[in-house]
Coordinates of C-alpha atoms and ligand atoms in Angstrom, one line a residue:
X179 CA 5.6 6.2 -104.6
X180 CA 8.6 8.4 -104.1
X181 CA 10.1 8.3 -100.8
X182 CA 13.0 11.2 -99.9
X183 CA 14.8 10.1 -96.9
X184 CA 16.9 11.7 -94.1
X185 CA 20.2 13.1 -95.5
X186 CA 21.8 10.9 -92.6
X187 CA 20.5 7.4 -93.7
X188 CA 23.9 5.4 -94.6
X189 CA 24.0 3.9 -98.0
X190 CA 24.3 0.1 -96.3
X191 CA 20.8 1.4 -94.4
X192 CA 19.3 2.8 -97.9
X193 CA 19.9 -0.6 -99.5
X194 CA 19.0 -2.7 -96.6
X195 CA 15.4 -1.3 -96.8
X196 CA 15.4 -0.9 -100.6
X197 CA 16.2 -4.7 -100.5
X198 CA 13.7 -5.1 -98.3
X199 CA 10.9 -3.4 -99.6
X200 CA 11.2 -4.4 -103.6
X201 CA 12.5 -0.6 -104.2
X202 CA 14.8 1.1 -105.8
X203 CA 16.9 3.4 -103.6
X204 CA 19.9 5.7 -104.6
X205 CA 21.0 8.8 -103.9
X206 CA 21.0 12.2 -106.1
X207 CA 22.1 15.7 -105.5
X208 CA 22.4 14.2 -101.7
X209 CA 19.0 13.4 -101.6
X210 CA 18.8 10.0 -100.8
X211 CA 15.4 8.1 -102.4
X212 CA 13.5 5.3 -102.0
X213 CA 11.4 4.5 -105.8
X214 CA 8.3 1.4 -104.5
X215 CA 6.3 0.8 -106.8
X216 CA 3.1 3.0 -108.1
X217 CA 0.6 0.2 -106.4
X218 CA 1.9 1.5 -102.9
X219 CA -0.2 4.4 -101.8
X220 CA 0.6 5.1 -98.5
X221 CA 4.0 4.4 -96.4
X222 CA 4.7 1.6 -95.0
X223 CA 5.2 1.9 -91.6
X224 CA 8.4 0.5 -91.0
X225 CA 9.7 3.3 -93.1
X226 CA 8.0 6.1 -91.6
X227 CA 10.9 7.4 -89.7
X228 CA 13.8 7.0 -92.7
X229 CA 10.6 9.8 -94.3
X230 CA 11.6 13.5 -94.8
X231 CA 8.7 13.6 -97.8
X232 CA 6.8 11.4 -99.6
X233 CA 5.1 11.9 -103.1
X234 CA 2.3 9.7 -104.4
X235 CA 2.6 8.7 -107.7
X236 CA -0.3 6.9 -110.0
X237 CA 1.8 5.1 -112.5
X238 CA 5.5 4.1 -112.9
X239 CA 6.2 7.2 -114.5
X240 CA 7.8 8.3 -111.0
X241 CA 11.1 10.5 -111.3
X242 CA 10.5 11.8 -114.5
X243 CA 6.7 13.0 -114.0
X244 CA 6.2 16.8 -113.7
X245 CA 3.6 15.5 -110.8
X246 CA 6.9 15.0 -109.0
X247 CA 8.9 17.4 -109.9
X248 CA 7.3 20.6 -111.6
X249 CA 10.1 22.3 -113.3
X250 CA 12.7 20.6 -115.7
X251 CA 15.6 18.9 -115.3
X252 CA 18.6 20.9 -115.9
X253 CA 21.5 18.9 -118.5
X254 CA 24.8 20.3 -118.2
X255 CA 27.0 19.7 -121.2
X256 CA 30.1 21.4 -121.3
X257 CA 30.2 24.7 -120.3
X258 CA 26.4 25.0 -121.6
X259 CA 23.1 24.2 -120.2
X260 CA 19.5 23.1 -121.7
X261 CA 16.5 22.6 -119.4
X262 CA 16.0 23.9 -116.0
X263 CA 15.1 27.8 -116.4
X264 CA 17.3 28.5 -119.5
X265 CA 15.9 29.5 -122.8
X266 CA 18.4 27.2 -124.6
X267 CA 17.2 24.9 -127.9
X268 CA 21.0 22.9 -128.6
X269 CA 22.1 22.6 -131.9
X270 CA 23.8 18.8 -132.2
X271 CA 25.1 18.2 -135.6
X272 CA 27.5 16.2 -137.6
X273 CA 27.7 13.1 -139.6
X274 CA 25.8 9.8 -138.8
X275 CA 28.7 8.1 -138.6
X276 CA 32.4 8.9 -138.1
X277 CA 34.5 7.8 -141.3
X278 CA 37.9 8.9 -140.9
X279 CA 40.0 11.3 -139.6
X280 CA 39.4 13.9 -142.8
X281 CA 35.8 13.8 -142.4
X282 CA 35.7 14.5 -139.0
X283 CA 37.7 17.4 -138.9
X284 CA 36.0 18.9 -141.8
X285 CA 32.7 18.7 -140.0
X286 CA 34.2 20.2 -136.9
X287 CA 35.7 23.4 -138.9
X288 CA 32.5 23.8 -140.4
X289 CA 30.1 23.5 -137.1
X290 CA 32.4 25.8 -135.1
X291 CA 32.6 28.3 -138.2
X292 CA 28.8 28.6 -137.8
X293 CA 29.3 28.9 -133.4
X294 CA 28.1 25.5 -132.7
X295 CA 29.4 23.4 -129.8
X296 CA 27.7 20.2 -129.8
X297 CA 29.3 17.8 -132.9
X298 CA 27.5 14.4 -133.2
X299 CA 29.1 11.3 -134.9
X300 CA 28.4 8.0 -134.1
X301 CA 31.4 5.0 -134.0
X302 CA 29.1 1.9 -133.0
X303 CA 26.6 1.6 -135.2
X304 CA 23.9 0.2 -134.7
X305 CA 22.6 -1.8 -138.6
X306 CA 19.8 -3.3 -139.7
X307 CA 22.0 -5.6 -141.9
X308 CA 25.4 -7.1 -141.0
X309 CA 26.7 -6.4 -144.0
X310 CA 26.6 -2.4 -143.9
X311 CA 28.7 -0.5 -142.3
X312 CA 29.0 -0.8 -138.4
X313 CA 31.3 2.1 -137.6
X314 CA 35.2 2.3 -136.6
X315 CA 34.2 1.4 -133.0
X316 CA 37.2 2.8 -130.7
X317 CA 39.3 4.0 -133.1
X318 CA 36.5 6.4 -133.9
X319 CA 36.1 7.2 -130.5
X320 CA 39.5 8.1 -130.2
X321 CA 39.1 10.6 -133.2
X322 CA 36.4 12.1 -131.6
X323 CA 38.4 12.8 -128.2
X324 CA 41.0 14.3 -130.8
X325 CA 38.2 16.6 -132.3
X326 CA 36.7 17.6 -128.8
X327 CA 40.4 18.7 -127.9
X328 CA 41.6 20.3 -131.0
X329 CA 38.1 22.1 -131.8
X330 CA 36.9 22.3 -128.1
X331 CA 33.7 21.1 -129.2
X332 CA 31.1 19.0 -126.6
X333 CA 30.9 15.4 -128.5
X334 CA 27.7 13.1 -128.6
X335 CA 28.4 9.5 -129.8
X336 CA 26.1 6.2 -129.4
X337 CA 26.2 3.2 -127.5
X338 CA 25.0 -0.1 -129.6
X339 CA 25.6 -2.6 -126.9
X340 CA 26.4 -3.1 -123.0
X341 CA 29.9 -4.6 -124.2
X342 CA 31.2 -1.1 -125.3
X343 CA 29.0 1.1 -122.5
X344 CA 31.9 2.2 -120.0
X345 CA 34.2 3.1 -123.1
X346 CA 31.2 5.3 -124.8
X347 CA 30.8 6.7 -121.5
X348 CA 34.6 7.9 -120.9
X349 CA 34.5 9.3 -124.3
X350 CA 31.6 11.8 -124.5
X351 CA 29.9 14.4 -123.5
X352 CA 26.6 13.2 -123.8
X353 CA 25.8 9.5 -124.2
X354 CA 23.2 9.1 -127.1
X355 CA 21.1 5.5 -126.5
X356 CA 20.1 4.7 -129.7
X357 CA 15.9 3.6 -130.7
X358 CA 17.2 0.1 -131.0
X359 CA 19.2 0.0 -127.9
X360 CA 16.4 1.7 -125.6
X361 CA 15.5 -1.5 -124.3
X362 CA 18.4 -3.2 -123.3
X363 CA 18.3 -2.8 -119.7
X364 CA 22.0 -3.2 -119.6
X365 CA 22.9 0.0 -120.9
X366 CA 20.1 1.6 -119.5
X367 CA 21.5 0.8 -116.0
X368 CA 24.9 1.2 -116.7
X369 CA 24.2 4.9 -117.8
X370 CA 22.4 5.6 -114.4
X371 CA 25.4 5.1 -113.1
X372 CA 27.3 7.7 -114.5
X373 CA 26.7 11.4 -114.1
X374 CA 27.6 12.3 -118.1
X375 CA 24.4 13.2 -119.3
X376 CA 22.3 10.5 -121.5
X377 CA 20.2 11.6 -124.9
X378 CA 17.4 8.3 -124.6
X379 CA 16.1 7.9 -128.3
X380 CA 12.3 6.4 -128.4
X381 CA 12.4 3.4 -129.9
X382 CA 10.2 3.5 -133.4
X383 CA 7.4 0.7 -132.0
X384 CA 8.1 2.1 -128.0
X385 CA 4.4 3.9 -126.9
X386 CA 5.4 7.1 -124.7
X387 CA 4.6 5.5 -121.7
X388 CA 7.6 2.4 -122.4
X389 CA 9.9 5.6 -123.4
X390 CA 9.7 6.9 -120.5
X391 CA 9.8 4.0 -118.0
X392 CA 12.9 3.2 -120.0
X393 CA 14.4 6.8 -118.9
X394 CA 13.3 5.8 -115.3
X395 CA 15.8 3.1 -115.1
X396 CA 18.9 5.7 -116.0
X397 CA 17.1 8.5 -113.2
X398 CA 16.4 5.5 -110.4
X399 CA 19.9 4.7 -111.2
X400 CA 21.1 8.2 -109.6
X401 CA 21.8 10.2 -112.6
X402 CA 19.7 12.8 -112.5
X403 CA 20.4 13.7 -116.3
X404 CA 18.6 12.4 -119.3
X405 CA 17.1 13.9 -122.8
X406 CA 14.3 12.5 -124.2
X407 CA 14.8 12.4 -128.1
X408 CA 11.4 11.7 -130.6
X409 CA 13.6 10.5 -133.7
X410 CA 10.2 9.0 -135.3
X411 CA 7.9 5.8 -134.9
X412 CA 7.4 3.2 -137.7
X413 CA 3.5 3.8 -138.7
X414 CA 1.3 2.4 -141.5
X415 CA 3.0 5.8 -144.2
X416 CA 6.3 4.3 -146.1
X417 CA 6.5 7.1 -148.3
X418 CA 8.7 8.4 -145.7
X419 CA 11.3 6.7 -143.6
X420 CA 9.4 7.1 -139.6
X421 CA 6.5 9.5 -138.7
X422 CA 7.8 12.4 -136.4
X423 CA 5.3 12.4 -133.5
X424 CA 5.4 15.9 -132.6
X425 CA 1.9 15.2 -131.1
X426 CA 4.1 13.1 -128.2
X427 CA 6.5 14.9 -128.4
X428 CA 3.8 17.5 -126.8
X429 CA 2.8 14.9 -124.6
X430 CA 6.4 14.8 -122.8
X431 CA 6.5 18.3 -122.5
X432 CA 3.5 18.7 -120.1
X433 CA 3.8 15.5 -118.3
X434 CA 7.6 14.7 -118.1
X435 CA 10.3 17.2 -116.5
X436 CA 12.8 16.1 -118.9
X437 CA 14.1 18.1 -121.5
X438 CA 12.7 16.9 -125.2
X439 CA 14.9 16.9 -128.2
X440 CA 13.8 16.0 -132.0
X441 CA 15.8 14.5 -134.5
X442 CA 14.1 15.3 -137.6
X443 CA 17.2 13.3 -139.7
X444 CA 16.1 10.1 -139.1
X445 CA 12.3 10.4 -139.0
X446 CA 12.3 11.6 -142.7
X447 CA 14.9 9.7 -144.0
X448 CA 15.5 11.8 -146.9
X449 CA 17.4 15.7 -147.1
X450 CA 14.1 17.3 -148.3
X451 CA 12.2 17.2 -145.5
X452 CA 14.5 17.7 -143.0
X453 CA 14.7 21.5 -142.8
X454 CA 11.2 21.6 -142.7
X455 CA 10.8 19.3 -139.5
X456 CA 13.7 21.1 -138.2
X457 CA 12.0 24.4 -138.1
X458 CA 8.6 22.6 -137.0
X459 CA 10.8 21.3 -133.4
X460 CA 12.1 24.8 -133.2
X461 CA 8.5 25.9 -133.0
X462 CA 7.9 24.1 -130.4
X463 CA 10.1 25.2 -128.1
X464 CA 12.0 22.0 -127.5
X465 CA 15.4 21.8 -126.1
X466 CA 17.3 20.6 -128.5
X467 CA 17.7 18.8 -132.2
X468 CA 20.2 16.4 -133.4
X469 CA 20.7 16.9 -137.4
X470 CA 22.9 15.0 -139.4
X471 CA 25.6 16.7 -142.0
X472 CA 28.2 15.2 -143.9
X473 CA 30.7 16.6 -146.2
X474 CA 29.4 14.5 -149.1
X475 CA 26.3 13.4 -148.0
X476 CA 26.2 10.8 -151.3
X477 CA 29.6 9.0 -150.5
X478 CA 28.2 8.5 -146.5
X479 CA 28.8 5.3 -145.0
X480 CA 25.6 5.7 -143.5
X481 CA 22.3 6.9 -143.7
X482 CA 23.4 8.7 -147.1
X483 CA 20.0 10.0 -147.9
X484 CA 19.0 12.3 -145.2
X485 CA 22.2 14.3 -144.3
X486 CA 22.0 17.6 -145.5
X487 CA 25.3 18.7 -147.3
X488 CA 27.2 21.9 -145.4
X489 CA 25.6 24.5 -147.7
X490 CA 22.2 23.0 -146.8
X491 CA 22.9 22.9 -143.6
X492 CA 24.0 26.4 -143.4
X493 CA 20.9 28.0 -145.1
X494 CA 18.5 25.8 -142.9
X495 CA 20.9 27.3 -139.5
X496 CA 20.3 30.9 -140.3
X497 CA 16.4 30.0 -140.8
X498 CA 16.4 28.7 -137.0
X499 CA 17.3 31.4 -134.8
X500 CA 14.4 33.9 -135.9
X501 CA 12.0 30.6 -134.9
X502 CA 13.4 30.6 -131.4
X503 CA 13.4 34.1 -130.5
X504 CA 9.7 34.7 -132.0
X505 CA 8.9 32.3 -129.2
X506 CA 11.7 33.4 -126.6
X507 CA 14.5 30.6 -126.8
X508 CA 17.4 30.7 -128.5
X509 CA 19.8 28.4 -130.8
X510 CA 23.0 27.6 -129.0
Ligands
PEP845 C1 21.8 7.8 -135.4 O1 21.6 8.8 -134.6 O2 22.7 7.8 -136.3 C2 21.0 6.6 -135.2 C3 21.4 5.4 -135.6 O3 19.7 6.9 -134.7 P1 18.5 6.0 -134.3 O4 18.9 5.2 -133.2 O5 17.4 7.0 -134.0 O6 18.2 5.2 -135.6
MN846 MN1 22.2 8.0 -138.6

């Protein structure tokens, strides 16, 4: 149950009865809010006269369900905006990883050549094997703070672990919270604390309903701004590297108010499919994609296989923007 209180209530009063009643209180666009738990179905009593509105919920996806709150959420990056009433579908694009200085720069030049403002790059990595390579960690972030001044570019970089959080979070735009780091509660409550917005990847074994009660700890945190990002689950198929699940990806854009992005990269795994799943998320009106690109997709640190080089990049680009305007959004 969702509980809005009276603008007066003091933040001391608002954790005294959160404390109290095993909720989670905070306070949002000066709304302050009392989260109990989905088994409470009516007020309590001692409560009724902190009440301004009360919404009955009839699961623990609270905040983000469009049973609470009909329209979308509105994400604010820059000077751009996705959700809410805009027609927007963000282009996020750049290298998995960032390598060097040379690299990083040449992606820029090439992504605001084509008028894109979003670059992605990540600088903790987040491996399967220890041995691979696990980013420049804040010396790449530090690049990337050079690239977002000198290119004026909006930068999207990962956190891997709660020991780095408050440094990814001074550094971008947009924190990403990678499919292996969705569950560590850590991170997810350190980013509700902040007001940069958060792109929450589903983890490749998480069902829709754990995505999304992991995007309820960053929202009953206070920050009102989170992404949801289908990046593909692990299925039964290994011919490819994940399964996109545009089937839940359909699924969080009737029942969730947040906005839904699709990384078609790391679902496939491989350059060949990616265009085509890129055009397939455009189709469906979602609100953003994160695509990787690399100068020389072959000598990547990372993730070699499925970056599209800059001329495939560019010929999949101009195939987008036709996609969004048959169906009334547009590629920004
Ligand atoms: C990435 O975006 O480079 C990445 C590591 O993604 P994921 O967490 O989806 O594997
Ligand atoms: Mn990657």
């Amino acid at each position: 149950m969702i509980l809005h209180l009276n603008e007066d209530i003091t933040p001391e009063k608002l954790f005294e009865i959160a404390t109290s009643h095993e909720a989670v209180g905070f306070i949002d666009q000066s709304t302050p809010k009392l989260v109990l738990s989905s088994q409470v179905k009516e007020v309590p009593e001692s409560l009724t006269s902190f009440v301004s509105e009360s919404f009955l919920m009839d699961s623990d996806i609270q905040l983000a369900s469009r049973a609470y709150l009909s329209e979308k959420r509105t994400i604010n990056i820059g000077n751009h905006t996705i959700g809410g009433n805009t027609n927007n579908t963000m282009m996020m694009a750049g290298p998995c990883s960032i390598e060097s200085w040379q690299q990083i720069s040449e992606v820029a030049t090439f992504l605001k050549n084509l008028g894109i403002q979003t670059l992605r790059a990540g600088s903790f990595k987040p491996r399967t094997s220890p041995y691979s390579f696990q980013g420049l960690g804040e010396e790449g972030l530090k690049m990337l703070a050079d690239v977002r001044e000198e290119f004026g570019l909006n930068v999207i970089t990962e956190v891997k672990d709660s020991s780095h959080v408050d440094l990814v979070i001074e550094y971008s735009d947009i924190v990403q919270i990678g499919t292996k780091a969705m569950y560590d509660q850590s991170i997810l409550r350190a980013c509700g604390k902040t007001k940069k917005p958060v792109l929450l990847k589903r983890g490749f074994g998480t069902t829709l309903q754990e995505f999304v009660q992991a995007a309820e700890f960053i929202l009953s945190g206070g920050n009102s701004e989170v992404m949801l990002c289908e990046r593909g689950i692990r299925t039964f198929e290994n011919k490819t590297r994940f399964t996109l699940d545009l089937t839940g990806v359909a699924y969080l854009k009737e029942y969730t108010n947040l906005p839904v992005i699709i990384d078609p990269s790391h679902a496939m795994g491989y350059r060949y499919g990616v265009p085509d799943l890129a055009r397939a998320a455009v189709a469906m009106g979602v609100d953003g994609l994160l695509i990787e690109t690399h100068p020389t997709p072959e000598q990547a640190k990372s993730d070699a296989a499925q970056q599209l080089n800059f001329r495939e990049f560019e010929s999949l680009f101009h195939t987008l923007q036709p996609i969004a305007n048959a169906i009334g959004k547009q590629i920004i």
